[in-house]
mmCIF file of C-alpha atoms in Angstrom:
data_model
loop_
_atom_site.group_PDB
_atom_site.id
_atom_site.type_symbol
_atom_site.label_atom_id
_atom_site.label_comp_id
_atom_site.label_asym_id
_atom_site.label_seq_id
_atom_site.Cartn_x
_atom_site.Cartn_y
_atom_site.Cartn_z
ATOM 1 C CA UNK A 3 238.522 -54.335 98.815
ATOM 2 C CA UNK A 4 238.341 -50.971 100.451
ATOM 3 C CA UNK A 5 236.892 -51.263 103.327
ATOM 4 C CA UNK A 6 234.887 -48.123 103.716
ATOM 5 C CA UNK A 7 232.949 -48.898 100.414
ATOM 6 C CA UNK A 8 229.812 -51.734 99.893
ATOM 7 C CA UNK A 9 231.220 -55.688 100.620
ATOM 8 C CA UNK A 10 232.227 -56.292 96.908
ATOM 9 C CA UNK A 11 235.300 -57.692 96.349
ATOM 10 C CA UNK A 12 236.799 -58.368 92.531
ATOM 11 C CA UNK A 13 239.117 -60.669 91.682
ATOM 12 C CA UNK A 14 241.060 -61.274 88.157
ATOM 13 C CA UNK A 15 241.406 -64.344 87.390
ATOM 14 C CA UNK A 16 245.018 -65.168 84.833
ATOM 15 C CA UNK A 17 245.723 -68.587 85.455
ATOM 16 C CA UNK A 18 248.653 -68.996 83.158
ATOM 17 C CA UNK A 19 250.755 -71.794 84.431
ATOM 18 C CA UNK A 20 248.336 -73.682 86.885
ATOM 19 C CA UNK A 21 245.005 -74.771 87.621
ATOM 20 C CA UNK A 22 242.946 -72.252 89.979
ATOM 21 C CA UNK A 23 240.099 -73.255 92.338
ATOM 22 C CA UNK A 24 237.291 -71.764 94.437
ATOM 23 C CA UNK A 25 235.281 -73.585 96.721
ATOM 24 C CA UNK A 26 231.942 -72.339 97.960
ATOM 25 C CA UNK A 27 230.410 -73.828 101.458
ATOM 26 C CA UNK A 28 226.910 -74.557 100.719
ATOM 27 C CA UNK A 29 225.469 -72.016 103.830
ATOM 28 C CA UNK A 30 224.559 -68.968 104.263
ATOM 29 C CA UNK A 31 227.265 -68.343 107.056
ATOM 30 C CA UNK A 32 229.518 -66.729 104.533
ATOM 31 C CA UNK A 33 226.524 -64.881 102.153
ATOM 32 C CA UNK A 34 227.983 -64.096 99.087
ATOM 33 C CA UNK A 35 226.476 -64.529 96.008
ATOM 34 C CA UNK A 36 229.662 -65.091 93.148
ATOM 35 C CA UNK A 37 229.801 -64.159 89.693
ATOM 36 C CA UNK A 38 232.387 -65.418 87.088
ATOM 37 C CA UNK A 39 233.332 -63.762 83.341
ATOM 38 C CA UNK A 40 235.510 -65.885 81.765
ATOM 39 C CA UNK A 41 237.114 -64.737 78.353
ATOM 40 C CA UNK A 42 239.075 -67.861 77.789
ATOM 41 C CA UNK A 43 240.002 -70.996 78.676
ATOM 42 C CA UNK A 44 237.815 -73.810 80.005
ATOM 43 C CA UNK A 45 237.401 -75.881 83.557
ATOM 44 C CA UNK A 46 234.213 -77.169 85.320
ATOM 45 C CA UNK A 47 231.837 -76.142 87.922
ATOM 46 C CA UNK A 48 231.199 -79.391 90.551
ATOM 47 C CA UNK A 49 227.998 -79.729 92.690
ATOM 48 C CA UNK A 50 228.094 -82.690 94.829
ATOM 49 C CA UNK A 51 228.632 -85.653 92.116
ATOM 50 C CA UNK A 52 227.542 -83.542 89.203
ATOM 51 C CA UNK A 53 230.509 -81.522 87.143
ATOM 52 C CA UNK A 54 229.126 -79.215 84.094
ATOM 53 C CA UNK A 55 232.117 -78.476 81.854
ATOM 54 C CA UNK A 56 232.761 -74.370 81.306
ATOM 55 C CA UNK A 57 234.214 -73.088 78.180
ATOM 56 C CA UNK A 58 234.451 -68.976 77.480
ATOM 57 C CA UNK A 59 233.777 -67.012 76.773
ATOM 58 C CA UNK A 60 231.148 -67.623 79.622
ATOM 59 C CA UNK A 61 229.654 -66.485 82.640
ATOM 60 C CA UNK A 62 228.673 -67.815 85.893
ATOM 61 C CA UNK A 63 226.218 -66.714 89.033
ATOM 62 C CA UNK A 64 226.142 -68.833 92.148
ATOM 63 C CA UNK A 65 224.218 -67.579 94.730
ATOM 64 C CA UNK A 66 223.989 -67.355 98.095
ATOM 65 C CA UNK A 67 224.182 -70.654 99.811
ATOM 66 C CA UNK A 68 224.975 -72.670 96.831
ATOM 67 C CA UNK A 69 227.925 -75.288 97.378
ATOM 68 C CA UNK A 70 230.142 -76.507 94.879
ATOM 69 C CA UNK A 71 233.815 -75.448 92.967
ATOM 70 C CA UNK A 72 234.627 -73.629 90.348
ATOM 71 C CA UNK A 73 237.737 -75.408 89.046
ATOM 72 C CA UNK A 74 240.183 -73.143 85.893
ATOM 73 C CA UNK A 75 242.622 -74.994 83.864
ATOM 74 C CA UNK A 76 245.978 -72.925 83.708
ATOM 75 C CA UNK A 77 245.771 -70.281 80.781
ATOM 76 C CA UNK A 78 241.702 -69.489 82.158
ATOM 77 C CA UNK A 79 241.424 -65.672 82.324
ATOM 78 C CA UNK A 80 238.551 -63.721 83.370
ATOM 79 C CA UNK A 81 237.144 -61.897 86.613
ATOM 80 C CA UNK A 82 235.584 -62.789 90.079
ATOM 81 C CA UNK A 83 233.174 -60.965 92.190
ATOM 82 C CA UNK A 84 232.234 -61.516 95.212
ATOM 83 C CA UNK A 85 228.776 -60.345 96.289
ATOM 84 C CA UNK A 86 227.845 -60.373 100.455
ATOM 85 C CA UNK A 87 223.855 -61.162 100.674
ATOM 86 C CA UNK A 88 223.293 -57.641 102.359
ATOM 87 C CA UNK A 89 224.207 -55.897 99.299
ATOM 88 C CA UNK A 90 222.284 -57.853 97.082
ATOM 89 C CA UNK A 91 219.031 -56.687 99.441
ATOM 90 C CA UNK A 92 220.125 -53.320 98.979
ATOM 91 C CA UNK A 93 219.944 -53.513 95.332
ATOM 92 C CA UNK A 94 217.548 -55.141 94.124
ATOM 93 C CA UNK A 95 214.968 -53.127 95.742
ATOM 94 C CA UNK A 96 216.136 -50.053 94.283
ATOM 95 C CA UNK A 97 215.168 -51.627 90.944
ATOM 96 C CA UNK A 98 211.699 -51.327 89.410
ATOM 97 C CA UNK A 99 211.631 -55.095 88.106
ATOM 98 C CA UNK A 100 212.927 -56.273 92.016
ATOM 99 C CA UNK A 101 210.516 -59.141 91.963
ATOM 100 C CA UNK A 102 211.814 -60.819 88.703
ATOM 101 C CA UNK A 103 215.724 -59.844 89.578
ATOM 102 C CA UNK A 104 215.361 -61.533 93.042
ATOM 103 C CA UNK A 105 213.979 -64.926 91.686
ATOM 104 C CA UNK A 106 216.710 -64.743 88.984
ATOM 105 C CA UNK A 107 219.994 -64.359 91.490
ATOM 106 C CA UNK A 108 218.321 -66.722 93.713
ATOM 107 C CA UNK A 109 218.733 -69.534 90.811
ATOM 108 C CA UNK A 110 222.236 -70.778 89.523
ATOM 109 C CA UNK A 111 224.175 -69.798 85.707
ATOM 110 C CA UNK A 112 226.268 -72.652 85.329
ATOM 111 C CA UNK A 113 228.675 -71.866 82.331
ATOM 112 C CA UNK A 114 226.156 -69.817 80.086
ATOM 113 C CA UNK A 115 227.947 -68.941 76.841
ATOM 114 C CA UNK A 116 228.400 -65.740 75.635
ATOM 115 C CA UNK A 117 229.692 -63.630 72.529
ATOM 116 C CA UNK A 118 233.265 -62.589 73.015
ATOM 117 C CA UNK A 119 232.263 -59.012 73.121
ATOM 118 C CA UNK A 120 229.530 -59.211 75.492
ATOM 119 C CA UNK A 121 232.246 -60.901 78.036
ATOM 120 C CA UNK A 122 234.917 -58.374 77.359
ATOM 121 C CA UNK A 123 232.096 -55.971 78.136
ATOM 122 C CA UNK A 124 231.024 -57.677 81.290
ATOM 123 C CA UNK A 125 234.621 -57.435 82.467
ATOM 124 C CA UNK A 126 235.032 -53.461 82.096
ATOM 125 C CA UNK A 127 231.485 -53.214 84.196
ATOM 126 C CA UNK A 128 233.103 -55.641 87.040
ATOM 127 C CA UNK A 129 236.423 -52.961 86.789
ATOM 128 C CA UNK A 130 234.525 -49.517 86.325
ATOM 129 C CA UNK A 131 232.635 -51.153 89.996
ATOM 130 C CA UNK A 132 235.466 -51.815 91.566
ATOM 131 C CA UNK A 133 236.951 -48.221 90.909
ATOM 132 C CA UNK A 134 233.866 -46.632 91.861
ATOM 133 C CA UNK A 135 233.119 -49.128 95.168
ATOM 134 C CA UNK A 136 237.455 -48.440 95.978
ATOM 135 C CA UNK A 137 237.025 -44.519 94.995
ATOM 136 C CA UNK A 138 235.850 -41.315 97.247
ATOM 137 C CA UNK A 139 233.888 -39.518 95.090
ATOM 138 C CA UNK A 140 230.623 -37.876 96.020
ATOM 139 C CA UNK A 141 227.777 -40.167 96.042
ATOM 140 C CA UNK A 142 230.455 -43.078 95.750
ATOM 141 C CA UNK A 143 227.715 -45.584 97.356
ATOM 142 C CA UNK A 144 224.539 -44.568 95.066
ATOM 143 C CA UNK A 145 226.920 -44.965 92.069
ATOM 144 C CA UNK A 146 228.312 -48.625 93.291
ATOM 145 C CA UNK A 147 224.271 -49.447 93.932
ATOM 146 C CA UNK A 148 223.345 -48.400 90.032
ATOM 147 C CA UNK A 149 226.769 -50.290 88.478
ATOM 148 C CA UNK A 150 225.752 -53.904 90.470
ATOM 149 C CA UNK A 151 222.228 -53.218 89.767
ATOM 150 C CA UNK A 152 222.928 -52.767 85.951
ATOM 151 C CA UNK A 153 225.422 -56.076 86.147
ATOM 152 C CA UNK A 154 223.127 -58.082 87.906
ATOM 153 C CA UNK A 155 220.076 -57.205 85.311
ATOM 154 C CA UNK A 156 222.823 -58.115 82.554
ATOM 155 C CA UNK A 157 223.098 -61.861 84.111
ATOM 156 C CA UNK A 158 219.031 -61.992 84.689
ATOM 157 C CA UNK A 159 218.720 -61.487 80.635
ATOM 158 C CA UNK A 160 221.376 -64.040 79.666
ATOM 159 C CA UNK A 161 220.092 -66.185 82.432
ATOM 160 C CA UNK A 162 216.448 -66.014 80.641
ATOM 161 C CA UNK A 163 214.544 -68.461 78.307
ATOM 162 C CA UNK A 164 215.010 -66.438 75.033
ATOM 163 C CA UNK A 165 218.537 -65.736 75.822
ATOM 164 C CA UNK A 166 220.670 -67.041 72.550
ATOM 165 C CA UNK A 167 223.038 -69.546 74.230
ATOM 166 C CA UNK A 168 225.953 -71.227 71.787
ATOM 167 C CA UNK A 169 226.569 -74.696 72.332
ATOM 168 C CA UNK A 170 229.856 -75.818 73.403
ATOM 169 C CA UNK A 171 232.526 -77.301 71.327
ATOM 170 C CA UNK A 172 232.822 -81.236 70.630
ATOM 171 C CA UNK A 173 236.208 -81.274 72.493
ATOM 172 C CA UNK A 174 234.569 -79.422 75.917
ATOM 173 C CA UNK A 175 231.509 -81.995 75.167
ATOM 174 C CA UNK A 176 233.374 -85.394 74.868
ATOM 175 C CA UNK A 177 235.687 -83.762 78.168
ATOM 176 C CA UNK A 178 232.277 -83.428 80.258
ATOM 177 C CA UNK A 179 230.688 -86.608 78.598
ATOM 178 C CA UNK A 180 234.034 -88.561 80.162
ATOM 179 C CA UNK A 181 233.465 -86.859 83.480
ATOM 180 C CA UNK A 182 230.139 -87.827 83.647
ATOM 181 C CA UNK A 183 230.562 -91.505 83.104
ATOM 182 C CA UNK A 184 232.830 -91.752 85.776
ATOM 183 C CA UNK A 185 230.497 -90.228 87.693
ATOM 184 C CA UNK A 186 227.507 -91.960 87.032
ATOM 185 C CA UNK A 187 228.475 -95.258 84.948
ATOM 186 C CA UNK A 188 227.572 -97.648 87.862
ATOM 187 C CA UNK A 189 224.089 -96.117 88.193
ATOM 188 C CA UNK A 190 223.395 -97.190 84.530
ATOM 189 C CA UNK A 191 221.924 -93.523 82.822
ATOM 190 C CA UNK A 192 220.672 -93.566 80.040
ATOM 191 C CA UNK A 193 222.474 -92.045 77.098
ATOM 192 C CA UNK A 194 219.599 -89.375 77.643
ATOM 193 C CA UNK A 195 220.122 -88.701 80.618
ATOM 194 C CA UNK A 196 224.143 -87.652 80.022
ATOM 195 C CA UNK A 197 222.741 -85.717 77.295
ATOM 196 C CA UNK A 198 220.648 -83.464 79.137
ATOM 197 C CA UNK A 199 223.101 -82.914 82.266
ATOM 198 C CA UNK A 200 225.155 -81.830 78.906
ATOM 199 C CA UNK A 201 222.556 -79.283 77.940
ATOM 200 C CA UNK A 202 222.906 -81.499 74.245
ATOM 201 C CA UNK A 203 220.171 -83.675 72.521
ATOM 202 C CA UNK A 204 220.936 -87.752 72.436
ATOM 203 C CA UNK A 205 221.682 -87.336 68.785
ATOM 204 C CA UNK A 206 224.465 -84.987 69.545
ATOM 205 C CA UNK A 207 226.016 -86.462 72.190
ATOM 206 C CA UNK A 208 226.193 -89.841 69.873
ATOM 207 C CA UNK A 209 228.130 -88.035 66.889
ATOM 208 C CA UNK A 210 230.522 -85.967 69.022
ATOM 209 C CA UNK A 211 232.081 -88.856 70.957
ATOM 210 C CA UNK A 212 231.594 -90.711 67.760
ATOM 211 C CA UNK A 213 233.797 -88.955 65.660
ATOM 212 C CA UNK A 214 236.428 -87.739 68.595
ATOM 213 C CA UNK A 215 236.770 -91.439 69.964
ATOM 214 C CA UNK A 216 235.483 -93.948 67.391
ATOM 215 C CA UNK A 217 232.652 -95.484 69.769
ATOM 216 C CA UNK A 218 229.380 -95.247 70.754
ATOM 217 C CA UNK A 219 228.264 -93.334 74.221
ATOM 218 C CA UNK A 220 226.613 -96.639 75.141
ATOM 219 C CA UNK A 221 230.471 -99.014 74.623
ATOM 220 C CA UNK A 222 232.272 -96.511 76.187
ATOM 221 C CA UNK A 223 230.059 -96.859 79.282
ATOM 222 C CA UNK A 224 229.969 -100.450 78.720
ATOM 223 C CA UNK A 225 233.852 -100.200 78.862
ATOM 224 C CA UNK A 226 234.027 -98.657 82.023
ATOM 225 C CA UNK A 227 231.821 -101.079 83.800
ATOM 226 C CA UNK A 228 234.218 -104.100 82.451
ATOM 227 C CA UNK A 229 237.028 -102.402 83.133
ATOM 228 C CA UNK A 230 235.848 -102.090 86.728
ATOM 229 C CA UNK A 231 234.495 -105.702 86.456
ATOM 230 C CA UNK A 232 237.942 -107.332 85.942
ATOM 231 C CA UNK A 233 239.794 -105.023 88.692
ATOM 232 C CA UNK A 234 237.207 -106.532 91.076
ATOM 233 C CA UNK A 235 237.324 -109.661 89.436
ATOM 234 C CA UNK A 236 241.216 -109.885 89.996
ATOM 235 C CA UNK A 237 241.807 -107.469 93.093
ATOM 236 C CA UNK A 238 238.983 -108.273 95.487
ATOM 237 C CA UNK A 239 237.584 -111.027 97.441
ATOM 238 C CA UNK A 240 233.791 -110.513 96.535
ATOM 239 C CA UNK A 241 231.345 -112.667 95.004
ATOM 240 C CA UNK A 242 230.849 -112.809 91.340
ATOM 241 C CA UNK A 243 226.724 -111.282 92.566
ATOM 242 C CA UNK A 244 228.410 -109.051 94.964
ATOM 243 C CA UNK A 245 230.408 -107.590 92.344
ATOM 244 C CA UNK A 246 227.410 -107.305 90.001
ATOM 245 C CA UNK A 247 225.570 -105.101 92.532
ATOM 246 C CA UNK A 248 228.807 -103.067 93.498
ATOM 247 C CA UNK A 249 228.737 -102.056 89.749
ATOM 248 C CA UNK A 250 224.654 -101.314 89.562
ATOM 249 C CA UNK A 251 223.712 -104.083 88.090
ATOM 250 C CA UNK A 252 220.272 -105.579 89.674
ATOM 251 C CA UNK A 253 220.603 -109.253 88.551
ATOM 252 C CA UNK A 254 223.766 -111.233 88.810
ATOM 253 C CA UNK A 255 222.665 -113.138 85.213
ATOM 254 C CA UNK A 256 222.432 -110.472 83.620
ATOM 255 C CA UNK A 257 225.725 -109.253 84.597
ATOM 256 C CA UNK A 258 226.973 -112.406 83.826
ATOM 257 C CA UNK A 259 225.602 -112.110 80.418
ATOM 258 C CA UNK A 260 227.157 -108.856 80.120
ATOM 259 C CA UNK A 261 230.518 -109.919 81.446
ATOM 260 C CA UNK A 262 230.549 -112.789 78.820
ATOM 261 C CA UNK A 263 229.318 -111.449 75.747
ATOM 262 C CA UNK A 264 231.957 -108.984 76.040
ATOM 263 C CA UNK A 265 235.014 -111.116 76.962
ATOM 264 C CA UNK A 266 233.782 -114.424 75.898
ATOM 265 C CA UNK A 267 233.656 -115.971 79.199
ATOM 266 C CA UNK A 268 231.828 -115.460 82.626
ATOM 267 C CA UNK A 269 232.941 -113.655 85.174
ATOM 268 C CA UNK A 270 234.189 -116.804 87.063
ATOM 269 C CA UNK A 271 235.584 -118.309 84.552
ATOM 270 C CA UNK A 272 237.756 -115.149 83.678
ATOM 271 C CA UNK A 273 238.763 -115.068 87.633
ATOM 272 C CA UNK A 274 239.702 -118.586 87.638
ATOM 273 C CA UNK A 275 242.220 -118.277 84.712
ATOM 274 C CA UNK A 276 243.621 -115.164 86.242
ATOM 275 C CA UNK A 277 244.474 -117.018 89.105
ATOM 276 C CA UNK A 278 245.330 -120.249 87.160
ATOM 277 C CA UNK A 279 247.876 -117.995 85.485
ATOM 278 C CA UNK A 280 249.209 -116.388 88.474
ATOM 279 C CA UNK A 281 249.949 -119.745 90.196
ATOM 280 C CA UNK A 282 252.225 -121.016 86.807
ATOM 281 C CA UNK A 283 254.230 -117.989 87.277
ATOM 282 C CA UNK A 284 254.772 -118.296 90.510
ATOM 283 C CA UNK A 285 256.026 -121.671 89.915
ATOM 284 C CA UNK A 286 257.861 -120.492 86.827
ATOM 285 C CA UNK A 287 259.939 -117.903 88.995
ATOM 286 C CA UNK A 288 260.550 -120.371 92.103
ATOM 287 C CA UNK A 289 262.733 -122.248 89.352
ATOM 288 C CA UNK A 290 264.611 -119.636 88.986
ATOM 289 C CA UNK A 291 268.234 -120.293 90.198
#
């Protein structure tokens, strides 16, 4: 960044052979607002608990005092600017809509798709700033002013209701559905509720992990809970209720249904016979010469 020109700084982003990360504190003590273009690749955007899958081409806005990461898989390539708050007063009230354009760079685009075109586009803006903000041509501050305006008005329209958003692809779907269970498996969503952290309908969400994984949304969460059930079962010194309410579930019966409808025996019987079994090898091995 040149440091006699506005606080923008631009960053390209060609993660070829690893996985790149930026983490943003959720204060205002650095005030930057951040926006991502993304051409290809894909990664995810956390928030606390929550991770939204991004696939380009895409873009993203996080604004000032917004925490979370933006996390790239190697071969992601796009560009980065960074945006400090004092800059973002200075434009927006040069712009006749300045009420609308505040509200909308006050609010978060998490991964909003976007024609291939319109994100090559979005890249030459970020560059053409840059050049002007880094440059020392007359009026070189007025100019930098009009560009950010124009990009930030470009992220307001794709961030609005009737902006045409494609859906992402099965594979980027089943990724974030997979992220989300281990997430949120022991609080027991509903299949709805993955769905609309996934920005998908129910029905959706049911026929793309169908067909990439052979099973239903609801037994691959079920799968996860046993598969936690019988590490605790086998590893840990808690009671069988105790376990039940480590994994969400409100009555120990019913976990104990749950348990043995899926591997044919309660949850203390399947602990005994684990440590049945480990006791006759242990004796097996002490007869070992």
């Amino acid at each position: 960044m040149n440091r006699s020109g506005l606080d923008i700084e631009i960053e390209r982003i060609n993660s070829a052979l690893s996985t790149s990360e930026w983490d943003f504190g959720a204060t205002r003590q650095i005030a930057s607002g951040r926006a991502f273009v993304l051409v290809s690749g894909i990664g995810e955007y956390v928030l606390e608990r929550a991770n939204s899958p991004i696939e380009a081409p895409c873009v993203l806005w996080i604004p000032t005092g917004l925490g979370g990461k933006v996390r790239l898989n190697a071969g992601a390539r796009g560009i980065m600017m960074s945006v400090a708050d004092g800059v973002l007063g200075r434009v927006v009230p040069a712009s006749s809509v300045a009420g609308s354009l505040r509200e909308a760079i006050d609010r978060p685009l998490l991964g909003v798709r976007v024609e291939p075109n319109s994100a090559r586009s979005l890249m030459k803006d970020f560059e053409d700033l840059q050049a002007e903000n880094d440059g020392d041509l007359p009026g070189r501050r007025e100019a930098t002013v009009s560009r950010l305006s124009l990009i930030l008005i470009a992220f307001w329209r794709l961030g609005s209701a009737g902006a045409k958003r494609p859906q992402a692809s099965p594979r980027v779907l089943v990724q974030g559905f997979m992220q989300q269970v281990e997430l949120h498996a022991r609080e027991h969503w509903t299949i709805a509720a993955y769905a609309n952290v996934l920005g998908i309908t129910p029905d959706r969400l049911t026929t793309a992990i169908r067909r990439a994984t052979g099973s239903s949304p609801l037994e691959i969460i079920h799968q996860r809970l046993l598969d936690d059930a019988e590490a605790l079962l086998e590893h840990s010194n808690l009671q069988v209720a105790e376990i039940a309410d480590t994994l969400g579930f409100k009555d120990a019966g019913y976990f104990n249904r749950f348990f043995a409808r899926a591997k044919g025996k309660p949850p203390g019987r399947f602990r005994k016979d684990i440590i049945e079994a480990k006791g006759m090898a242990d004796i097996s091995y002490s007869a070992w010469p």
